[in-house]
Coordinates of C-alpha atoms and ligand atoms in Angstrom, one line a residue:
M2 CA -33.1 -11.8 8.7
T3 CA -31.7 -10.1 5.6
I4 CA -30.1 -12.3 3.0
I5 CA -27.8 -10.7 0.5
K6 CA -28.1 -12.0 -3.0
N7 CA -26.6 -9.2 -5.0
I8 CA -23.5 -7.1 -4.2
C9 CA -22.2 -4.0 -6.0
C10 CA -18.7 -2.7 -5.3
I11 CA -18.0 0.9 -6.4
G12 CA -14.2 1.2 -7.1
A13 CA -12.3 -1.6 -9.0
G14 CA -8.9 -0.8 -7.4
Y15 CA -6.4 -2.6 -5.3
V16 CA -9.0 -3.2 -2.6
G17 CA -12.4 -3.4 -4.4
G18 CA -11.1 -5.8 -7.1
P19 CA -9.4 -8.5 -4.9
T20 CA -11.9 -8.1 -1.9
C21 CA -15.0 -8.6 -4.0
A22 CA -13.4 -11.2 -6.2
V23 CA -12.8 -13.3 -3.1
I24 CA -16.4 -12.8 -1.9
A25 CA -17.6 -14.1 -5.3
Y26 CA -15.1 -17.0 -5.1
K27 CA -16.3 -18.0 -1.6
C28 CA -20.0 -17.2 -2.1
P29 CA -21.0 -18.7 -5.5
D30 CA -24.7 -18.0 -4.6
I31 CA -24.1 -14.2 -4.5
K32 CA -23.8 -12.1 -7.7
V33 CA -21.0 -9.6 -7.3
T34 CA -20.6 -6.7 -9.7
I35 CA -17.5 -4.5 -9.4
V36 CA -18.0 -1.1 -11.1
D37 CA -15.7 1.8 -11.9
V38 CA -15.8 5.1 -13.7
N39 CA -12.4 4.2 -15.3
P40 CA -13.2 2.2 -18.5
T41 CA -9.6 1.2 -19.1
R42 CA -9.4 -0.4 -15.6
I43 CA -12.6 -2.3 -16.2
A44 CA -11.5 -3.4 -19.6
A45 CA -8.3 -4.8 -18.0
W46 CA -10.3 -6.6 -15.3
N47 CA -12.3 -8.2 -18.2
S48 CA -9.1 -9.2 -20.1
N49 CA -6.4 -11.8 -19.6
K50 CA -4.0 -9.3 -18.1
L51 CA -5.6 -7.9 -14.9
P52 CA -4.8 -4.3 -14.0
I53 CA -3.0 -5.2 -10.8
Y54 CA -0.4 -7.8 -10.0
E55 CA -1.2 -9.8 -6.9
P56 CA -0.2 -13.4 -6.3
G57 CA -3.2 -15.7 -6.5
L58 CA -5.6 -13.1 -7.9
D59 CA -5.7 -14.5 -11.5
K60 CA -7.0 -17.8 -10.3
V61 CA -9.8 -16.3 -8.2
V62 CA -10.9 -13.9 -10.9
F63 CA -10.7 -16.3 -13.8
E64 CA -12.6 -19.0 -11.9
R65 CA -15.6 -16.7 -11.1
R66 CA -15.6 -14.1 -13.9
N67 CA -18.8 -14.0 -15.9
K68 CA -20.3 -16.6 -13.6
N69 CA -21.1 -14.7 -10.4
L70 CA -18.4 -12.0 -10.8
F71 CA -18.8 -9.2 -13.2
F72 CA -16.8 -6.0 -14.0
S73 CA -18.7 -3.1 -15.5
T74 CA -18.7 0.6 -16.1
N75 CA -22.5 0.7 -15.7
V76 CA -22.5 2.1 -12.1
D77 CA -26.1 3.0 -12.0
E78 CA -27.4 -0.4 -13.0
A79 CA -25.2 -2.2 -10.5
I80 CA -26.4 0.1 -7.7
Q81 CA -30.0 -0.5 -8.6
Q82 CA -29.7 -4.3 -8.6
A83 CA -27.7 -4.5 -5.4
D84 CA -28.9 -5.3 -1.9
L85 CA -25.5 -4.3 -0.5
I86 CA -23.0 -1.8 -1.9
F87 CA -19.3 -1.6 -1.0
V88 CA -17.9 1.9 -1.4
S89 CA -14.2 1.2 -2.2
V90 CA -13.1 4.3 -3.9
N91 CA -9.8 6.1 -3.3
T92 CA -9.4 8.5 -0.4
P93 CA -6.0 10.2 -1.2
T94 CA -4.5 13.0 0.9
K95 CA -5.9 16.4 -0.1
K96 CA -3.6 18.3 -2.5
S97 CA -5.1 21.7 -2.0
G98 CA -7.6 23.7 0.2
I99 CA -8.2 23.3 3.9
G100 CA -6.2 20.4 5.3
A101 CA -4.0 20.1 2.2
G102 CA -1.2 17.6 2.7
R103 CA -3.0 16.0 5.7
A104 CA -6.7 15.5 5.5
A105 CA -8.3 12.8 3.4
D106 CA -9.9 13.9 0.1
L107 CA -13.4 12.6 0.5
A108 CA -14.7 13.8 -2.9
Y109 CA -14.8 10.3 -4.4
V110 CA -16.6 8.9 -1.4
E111 CA -19.1 11.7 -1.5
S112 CA -19.7 11.3 -5.3
A113 CA -20.2 7.6 -5.0
T114 CA -22.6 8.1 -2.1
R115 CA -24.5 10.8 -4.0
R116 CA -24.8 8.4 -7.0
I117 CA -26.3 5.8 -4.7
A118 CA -28.8 8.3 -3.3
Q119 CA -29.7 9.5 -6.8
V120 CA -30.3 6.2 -8.6
A121 CA -31.4 3.7 -5.9
K122 CA -34.9 2.4 -6.3
S123 CA -34.9 0.1 -3.3
S124 CA -33.4 -0.2 0.2
K125 CA -29.7 -0.8 0.4
I126 CA -27.0 -1.6 2.9
V127 CA -24.1 0.8 2.1
V128 CA -20.7 -0.3 3.4
E129 CA -17.7 2.0 3.8
K130 CA -14.8 -0.1 2.6
S131 CA -12.5 2.8 1.9
T132 CA -10.4 4.1 4.7
V133 CA -12.0 7.2 6.0
P134 CA -11.7 9.7 8.9
C135 CA -13.7 8.9 12.0
R136 CA -17.4 9.9 11.6
T137 CA -17.4 9.9 7.8
A138 CA -20.4 7.5 8.0
Q139 CA -22.4 10.4 9.4
S140 CA -21.9 12.5 6.3
M141 CA -22.8 9.5 4.1
R142 CA -25.9 9.0 6.2
T143 CA -26.9 12.6 5.8
I144 CA -26.6 12.4 2.0
L145 CA -28.4 9.1 1.8
E146 CA -31.2 10.0 4.3
A147 CA -31.9 13.3 2.4
N148 CA -32.9 11.0 -0.5
A149 CA -34.6 8.2 1.5
T150 CA -38.3 7.8 1.2
K151 CA -40.9 5.7 3.1
E152 CA -40.1 2.9 0.6
I153 CA -36.3 3.3 0.5
H154 CA -34.2 2.9 3.6
F155 CA -30.3 3.0 3.8
D156 CA -28.2 1.3 6.5
I157 CA -24.6 2.3 6.7
L158 CA -21.8 0.0 7.9
S159 CA -18.1 0.4 8.3
N160 CA -16.1 -2.6 7.1
P161 CA -12.5 -1.4 6.7
E162 CA -10.1 -3.6 4.8
F163 CA -6.9 -4.8 6.4
L164 CA -5.3 -6.6 3.4
A165 CA -1.7 -5.9 2.5
E166 CA -0.6 -5.7 -1.1
G167 CA 1.5 -8.7 -2.2
T168 CA -0.4 -11.0 0.1
A169 CA -3.9 -9.7 -0.5
I170 CA -5.5 -13.0 -1.5
Q171 CA -4.0 -14.9 1.4
D172 CA -5.1 -12.0 3.7
L173 CA -8.6 -12.1 2.4
L174 CA -8.9 -15.9 2.5
T175 CA -7.6 -16.2 6.0
P176 CA -7.9 -12.8 7.7
D177 CA -6.8 -12.2 11.3
R178 CA -10.2 -10.5 11.7
V179 CA -13.0 -8.9 9.8
L180 CA -14.3 -5.7 11.4
I181 CA -17.9 -4.5 11.0
G182 CA -19.1 -1.4 12.6
A183 CA -22.8 -0.4 12.7
L184 CA -25.1 2.0 14.5
Q185 CA -26.3 0.2 17.5
T186 CA -30.0 0.3 16.4
P187 CA -32.1 -2.7 15.6
E188 CA -31.8 -1.9 11.8
G189 CA -28.1 -1.2 12.1
M190 CA -27.4 -4.5 13.9
K191 CA -29.6 -6.4 11.4
A192 CA -27.5 -5.0 8.5
Q193 CA -24.3 -5.8 10.5
Q194 CA -25.4 -9.4 10.8
A195 CA -26.2 -9.6 7.1
L196 CA -22.7 -8.6 6.2
A197 CA -21.2 -10.9 8.9
D198 CA -23.2 -13.7 7.3
I199 CA -21.4 -13.1 4.0
Y200 CA -18.0 -13.3 5.6
M201 CA -19.0 -16.3 7.6
H202 CA -19.2 -18.3 4.4
W203 CA -15.4 -18.8 5.0
V204 CA -14.2 -16.8 8.0
P205 CA -14.6 -18.4 11.4
K206 CA -17.3 -16.6 13.5
D207 CA -14.8 -15.6 16.3
K208 CA -12.8 -13.7 13.8
V209 CA -15.7 -11.5 12.8
I210 CA -15.7 -8.5 15.2
T211 CA -18.7 -6.2 15.5
T212 CA -18.4 -2.7 17.0
N213 CA -20.0 0.6 16.8
L214 CA -19.5 2.6 13.6
W215 CA -16.9 5.1 15.0
S216 CA -14.7 2.4 16.6
S217 CA -14.6 0.6 13.3
E218 CA -13.6 3.7 11.4
L219 CA -11.0 4.7 13.9
S220 CA -9.6 1.1 14.3
K221 CA -8.5 1.2 10.7
L222 CA -6.5 4.4 11.1
A223 CA -5.2 3.1 14.4
A224 CA -4.0 -0.2 13.0
N225 CA -2.1 1.4 10.2
A226 CA -0.6 4.0 12.5
M227 CA 0.6 1.4 14.9
L228 CA 2.1 -0.8 12.2
A229 CA 3.9 2.1 10.6
Q230 CA 5.0 3.3 14.1
R231 CA 6.8 0.0 14.6
I232 CA 8.7 0.4 11.3
S233 CA 9.7 4.0 12.2
S234 CA 10.8 2.8 15.7
V235 CA 13.1 0.1 14.2
N236 CA 14.3 2.5 11.6
A237 CA 15.2 5.1 14.3
L238 CA 17.1 2.3 16.1
S239 CA 18.9 1.5 12.8
A240 CA 20.6 4.9 12.9
I241 CA 21.8 4.1 16.4
C242 CA 23.1 0.7 15.2
E243 CA 25.1 2.3 12.4
A244 CA 26.8 4.6 14.9
T245 CA 27.5 2.0 17.5
G246 CA 28.1 -1.4 16.0
A247 CA 24.9 -2.9 17.2
D248 CA 23.2 -4.9 14.4
V249 CA 19.6 -3.9 13.7
D250 CA 18.5 -7.4 12.7
E251 CA 19.9 -8.8 16.0
V252 CA 18.2 -6.0 18.0
A253 CA 14.9 -6.6 16.2
Y254 CA 15.1 -10.3 16.8
A255 CA 16.0 -9.9 20.4
C256 CA 13.1 -7.5 20.9
G257 CA 10.6 -9.5 18.8
R258 CA 11.2 -12.6 20.9
D259 CA 9.4 -10.9 23.7
S260 CA 5.9 -12.3 23.1
R261 CA 4.4 -8.9 24.2
L262 CA 6.2 -7.3 21.2
G263 CA 6.1 -10.0 18.6
S264 CA 8.4 -10.3 15.7
K265 CA 6.4 -8.8 12.8
F266 CA 6.9 -5.3 11.3
L267 CA 10.3 -4.9 12.9
K268 CA 12.3 -5.1 9.7
A269 CA 14.4 -2.0 9.3
S270 CA 14.2 -0.6 5.8
V271 CA 14.9 2.4 3.6
G272 CA 11.5 3.7 4.7
F273 CA 7.9 2.4 4.4
G274 CA 6.0 3.2 1.3
G275 CA 2.6 2.2 -0.1
S276 CA -0.6 4.1 -0.6
C277 CA -1.9 3.7 3.0
F278 CA 0.6 4.3 5.8
Q279 CA 1.6 7.9 5.2
K280 CA -1.9 8.9 4.1
D281 CA -3.7 7.3 7.0
I282 CA -1.3 8.6 9.6
L283 CA -1.6 12.1 8.2
N284 CA -5.4 11.6 8.3
L285 CA -5.1 10.7 12.0
V286 CA -2.9 13.7 12.6
Y287 CA -5.4 16.0 10.9
L288 CA -8.3 14.5 12.9
S289 CA -6.3 15.0 16.1
E290 CA -5.6 18.6 15.2
E291 CA -9.3 19.2 14.3
L292 CA -10.2 17.7 17.7
N293 CA -7.9 20.2 19.3
L294 CA -5.5 17.5 20.5
P295 CA -2.1 19.0 19.4
E296 CA 0.1 16.6 21.5
V297 CA -1.7 13.6 20.0
A298 CA -1.2 15.0 16.5
S299 CA 2.5 15.6 16.9
Y300 CA 3.0 12.2 18.5
W301 CA 1.7 10.4 15.4
H302 CA 3.2 12.9 13.0
Q303 CA 6.7 11.9 14.2
V304 CA 6.1 8.5 12.6
V305 CA 6.1 10.2 9.2
V306 CA 8.9 12.6 10.0
M307 CA 11.1 9.6 11.0
N308 CA 10.2 7.8 7.7
E309 CA 11.3 10.9 5.7
Y310 CA 14.5 11.1 7.7
Q311 CA 15.3 7.5 7.0
K312 CA 15.1 8.0 3.2
K313 CA 17.2 11.2 3.4
R314 CA 19.7 9.5 5.7
F315 CA 20.1 6.7 3.2
V316 CA 20.7 9.0 0.3
R317 CA 23.2 11.1 2.3
N318 CA 25.1 8.0 3.2
I319 CA 25.3 6.9 -0.4
I320 CA 26.7 10.3 -1.5
R321 CA 29.1 10.5 1.4
T322 CA 30.4 7.0 0.7
L323 CA 30.8 7.7 -3.0
F324 CA 33.4 10.3 -2.1
N325 CA 30.8 13.1 -1.7
T326 CA 29.7 13.2 -5.2
I327 CA 27.5 11.1 -7.5
T328 CA 27.5 13.5 -10.4
N329 CA 27.8 11.5 -13.7
K330 CA 28.1 8.3 -11.7
K331 CA 25.9 5.4 -12.6
I332 CA 23.6 4.1 -9.9
A333 CA 21.8 0.8 -10.4
V334 CA 18.6 0.7 -8.5
F335 CA 17.2 -2.8 -7.8
G336 CA 13.4 -2.5 -7.4
F337 CA 10.9 0.3 -7.8
A338 CA 7.7 -1.1 -6.2
F339 CA 7.0 -0.1 -2.6
K340 CA 7.4 -3.7 -1.5
K341 CA 7.9 -7.1 -3.1
D342 CA 5.2 -9.1 -4.9
T343 CA 3.3 -6.0 -6.1
G344 CA 3.6 -3.7 -9.1
D345 CA 2.3 -0.8 -7.0
T346 CA 4.6 2.2 -6.7
R347 CA 2.5 4.6 -4.7
E348 CA 4.7 6.4 -2.1
S349 CA 7.6 4.0 -2.9
A350 CA 10.8 4.9 -1.2
A351 CA 12.4 4.4 -4.7
I352 CA 10.7 7.6 -5.9
T353 CA 12.2 9.8 -3.3
L354 CA 15.7 8.3 -3.6
I355 CA 15.9 8.4 -7.4
K356 CA 14.6 12.0 -7.5
D357 CA 17.5 12.9 -5.2
F358 CA 20.0 11.0 -7.3
I359 CA 18.7 12.9 -10.4
Q360 CA 19.1 16.2 -8.5
E361 CA 22.7 15.3 -8.0
Q362 CA 23.1 14.7 -11.7
A363 CA 23.7 10.9 -11.4
H364 CA 22.7 8.4 -14.1
V365 CA 20.2 6.0 -12.7
A366 CA 19.6 2.5 -14.1
I367 CA 16.4 1.0 -12.7
Y368 CA 15.2 -2.6 -12.8
D369 CA 11.9 -3.9 -11.3
P370 CA 10.4 -7.2 -12.3
K371 CA 6.7 -5.9 -12.2
V372 CA 6.6 -2.2 -12.7
D373 CA 5.9 -0.8 -16.2
D374 CA 8.4 1.6 -17.7
E375 CA 5.8 4.3 -18.2
Q376 CA 4.8 4.1 -14.5
I377 CA 8.4 4.7 -13.5
L378 CA 8.8 7.7 -15.7
M379 CA 5.5 9.2 -14.6
D380 CA 6.3 8.7 -10.9
L381 CA 9.7 10.4 -11.3
S382 CA 8.4 13.4 -13.3
D383 CA 6.6 16.4 -12.0
S384 CA 4.5 17.2 -15.0
G385 CA 1.7 19.1 -13.2
G386 CA 4.0 21.8 -11.9
V387 CA 5.4 25.0 -13.5
V388 CA 8.3 23.1 -15.1
D389 CA 7.8 19.7 -16.7
T390 CA 10.7 17.6 -15.4
R391 CA 10.0 14.6 -17.7
P392 CA 12.8 15.5 -20.2
Q393 CA 15.3 15.8 -17.4
V394 CA 14.1 12.5 -16.0
E395 CA 14.4 10.7 -19.4
K396 CA 17.9 12.1 -19.7
H397 CA 19.1 10.7 -16.4
V398 CA 17.1 7.4 -16.2
Q399 CA 17.6 4.1 -18.0
I400 CA 15.0 1.4 -17.4
C401 CA 16.5 -2.1 -17.6
R402 CA 15.2 -5.6 -18.3
S403 CA 17.4 -7.3 -15.7
A404 CA 19.5 -6.6 -12.6
Y405 CA 22.6 -7.5 -14.6
E406 CA 21.8 -4.9 -17.3
A407 CA 21.2 -2.2 -14.6
A408 CA 24.5 -3.0 -12.8
Q409 CA 26.7 -3.1 -15.9
D410 CA 29.3 -0.3 -15.6
A411 CA 27.6 1.0 -12.5
D412 CA 29.5 2.6 -9.6
C413 CA 27.0 1.3 -7.1
V414 CA 24.0 -0.9 -6.6
V415 CA 21.2 0.2 -4.4
I416 CA 18.6 -2.5 -3.2
V417 CA 15.3 -0.7 -2.7
T418 CA 12.7 -3.4 -3.0
E419 CA 13.1 -6.8 -1.3
W420 CA 12.1 -8.9 -4.4
D421 CA 13.2 -12.5 -3.8
E422 CA 15.2 -12.5 -7.1
F423 CA 17.6 -9.9 -5.6
R424 CA 18.6 -12.3 -2.8
D425 CA 22.3 -13.4 -2.9
D426 CA 21.3 -17.1 -3.4
R427 CA 19.2 -16.1 -6.5
L428 CA 21.2 -13.4 -8.2
D429 CA 24.8 -14.0 -9.3
Y430 CA 26.5 -11.1 -7.5
G431 CA 29.9 -12.3 -8.7
K432 CA 28.8 -11.6 -12.2
I433 CA 27.4 -8.2 -11.1
Y434 CA 30.6 -7.3 -9.4
A435 CA 32.7 -8.2 -12.5
G436 CA 30.6 -5.8 -14.6
M437 CA 30.8 -2.8 -12.3
H438 CA 33.3 0.1 -11.9
K439 CA 35.7 -0.4 -9.0
P440 CA 35.5 0.2 -6.2
A441 CA 32.0 -1.4 -6.5
F442 CA 29.6 -0.2 -3.8
L443 CA 26.4 -2.0 -2.7
F444 CA 23.8 -0.3 -0.5
D445 CA 21.2 -2.6 0.9
G446 CA 18.1 -0.8 2.0
R447 CA 16.3 -4.0 2.8
L448 CA 18.7 -6.2 4.8
L449 CA 18.4 -8.7 2.0
V450 CA 22.0 -9.8 1.3
N451 CA 24.7 -11.4 3.3
E452 CA 27.3 -8.7 3.8
S453 CA 30.3 -10.9 4.5
K454 CA 29.6 -13.1 1.4
L455 CA 29.5 -9.9 -0.7
R456 CA 32.5 -8.3 0.9
K457 CA 34.5 -11.5 0.1
M458 CA 33.6 -11.0 -3.6
G459 CA 35.1 -7.5 -3.4
F460 CA 32.0 -5.3 -2.9
K461 CA 32.1 -2.4 -0.5
V462 CA 28.9 -3.2 1.3
N463 CA 26.7 -0.8 3.2
I464 CA 23.5 -2.2 4.9
I465 CA 20.9 -0.2 6.8
G466 CA 21.4 -0.7 10.5
K467 CA 24.7 -2.5 10.2
T468 CA 28.3 -1.3 10.2
E469 CA 31.8 -2.7 10.1
L470 CA 32.1 -1.5 13.7
A471 CA 30.0 -4.6 14.6
G472 CA 33.1 -6.8 14.6
T473 CA 35.2 -4.4 16.7
A474 CA 35.9 -4.5 20.4
Ligands
NAD24 P1 -7.5 2.7 -6.1 O1 -7.1 4.0 -6.5 O2 -6.7 1.5 -6.6 O3 -9.0 2.4 -6.6 C1 -10.1 3.2 -6.4 C2 -11.0 3.1 -7.6 O4 -12.2 3.9 -7.4 C3 -10.3 3.8 -8.9 O5 -10.3 2.8 -9.9 C4 -11.3 4.9 -9.3 O6 -11.5 5.1 -10.6 C5 -12.6 4.4 -8.6 N1 -13.6 5.5 -8.3 C6 -13.3 6.7 -7.7 N2 -14.5 7.4 -7.6 C7 -15.5 6.6 -8.2 C8 -16.9 6.7 -8.3 N3 -17.5 7.8 -7.9 N4 -17.6 5.8 -9.0 C9 -16.9 4.6 -9.4 N5 -15.6 4.5 -9.3 C10 -14.9 5.4 -8.6 O7 -7.6 2.7 -4.5 P2 -7.4 1.4 -3.5 O8 -5.9 1.2 -3.3 O9 -8.2 0.3 -4.0 O10 -8.0 2.0 -2.2 C11 -9.4 2.2 -2.0 C12 -9.6 2.5 -0.6 O11 -9.2 1.4 0.2 C13 -8.8 3.7 0.0 O12 -9.6 4.4 0.9 C14 -7.7 3.0 0.7 O13 -7.2 3.8 1.7 C15 -8.3 1.8 1.2 N6 -7.3 0.7 1.5 C16 -6.4 0.4 0.6 C17 -5.5 -0.7 0.8 C18 -4.4 -1.0 -0.2 O14 -3.6 -1.8 0.1 N7 -4.4 -0.4 -1.4 C19 -5.7 -1.5 1.9 C20 -6.7 -1.2 2.8 C21 -7.5 -0.1 2.6
UDX25 C1 -0.6 -1.8 4.9 C2 -1.2 -2.6 6.0 O1 -0.2 -3.6 6.4 C3 -2.5 -3.3 5.7 O2 -3.0 -3.9 6.9 C4 -3.4 -2.1 5.3 O3 -4.7 -2.7 4.9 C5 -2.9 -1.4 4.1 O4 -1.6 -0.8 4.5 P1 0.6 -2.4 2.6 O5 0.9 -1.0 2.5 O6 0.0 -3.0 1.4 O7 -0.4 -2.7 3.8 O8 1.9 -3.2 2.9 P2 2.8 -3.5 4.2 O9 3.2 -4.9 4.2 O10 2.1 -3.0 5.4 O11 4.1 -2.6 3.9 C6 4.0 -1.2 3.9 C7 5.5 -0.7 3.8 O12 6.2 -0.9 5.0 C8 6.2 -1.3 2.7 O13 7.0 -0.4 2.0 C9 7.1 -2.3 3.4 O14 8.3 -2.7 2.7 C10 7.4 -1.6 4.7 N1 7.8 -2.5 5.8 C11 6.9 -3.4 6.2 C12 9.0 -2.3 6.4 O15 9.8 -1.5 6.0 N2 9.3 -3.1 7.5 C13 8.5 -4.1 7.9 O16 8.8 -4.7 8.9 C14 7.2 -4.2 7.3

């Protein structure tokens, strides 16, 4: 029986940080060191303002930090001291070369693996925590085995992470399941059990699923693809609703009451964002193409196509409703993060929408409770290209400290992120209406507000998947 006493996590990001902080919190007998090549990020993890906003994270980190939870840039030392190493580095979509725009960029996984191979002085269990294409463990194994000796042995496990941002701590404390894939050899299964034992400090045994390596790797891509597929499905239906008078909330509710379908992930929206869904589906598409399965590839690709369509459809609807021009009009955007309760903006629908508004020469006033000003400006600017668009962005964008400030003198309000503070029982929409140009338009991309309540105030309301046709015979 292998007992893990010392864990290293390579990558102190949205996954590595919360995941390993929760392990430290639940396993006070295990020393957990989270390392990163980014010294600014590590300094923030060691400060009072953590580098990511996640409800409940502060409590977990502050309770265990410098007791059995450490954040460091000393990658080599942490590798050497660890019995088990999580590789939790980023795996973004490749920007250039073969598979650009689809395949996962595995350069960070490879460099972390090479580092382990180079500096390890004793046997290790190496765990893929990053989301990777199916059979990546094989490449890691080849790199590690090339450096293994009689004395040093490496076991490789796949343990994909299913947390969602905004609810990460809750998801980690009470996961639906923990998935651990291993080679079905005696050593592989022993390592699998050692990792299962860690989780079983707090996760019920029946929620710890063990599979072979490749099933585990593929399950992660499959789960994300299926979740995103549900959103694209309901978003496709939202277009039909708008054209017919059906109400997408009612349709989703009626469908979701079927216990075979379930109610979750059927909320129509302006389009899904986040660092995972698009990237992981494209990764699955690329994998299918590489396996010479073009029909499978195009099936999954349609989920992304529909998501892009939904964003463009929303923008077109805004322009059409504002009398076919938004040039020099002021658009107040409520929310910039890709969902509520996170400061993360990766692939946020807000980015696509606002870039389109700027293209149309509109003035955009943005308010988000958690996203930094600089992050917003960086996301909207293409500074790596031939033309630096930052001056253009700064000219058209105003970043505000409140929803009221953003909506002052605006022609329309666009709700992009479903922050609770934008709900109509929290925000004084009467005050917002009073400060706006008339007619005052409101576009709700999150089905957050009560349309009849706002219509009564005088707003011209436009909600995804709903139309005034709803009340007609
Ligand atoms: P992230 O970009 O927030 O963090 C990754 C960190 O790894 C960065 O801080 C980077 O500096 C560091 N890093 C990269 N190479 C390194 C190296 N060789 N040595 C040390 N540090 C290195 O990414 P993330 O959102 O935490 O995602 C990590 C992985 O988890 C990805 O594969 C992602 O697909 C997957 N995942 C993410 C989520 C999510 O909600 N963000 C959920 C499940 C799975
Ligand atoms: C997702 C997966 O849920 C998680 O299991 C995986 O580990 C990482 O990817 P995340 O991207 O953090 O998590 O958030 P999620 O709650 O899945 O939302 C993703 C996007 O879909 C957000 O933009 C969200 O607003 C949108 N969404 C979600 C909808 O538009 N409708 C829904 O019904 C649910």
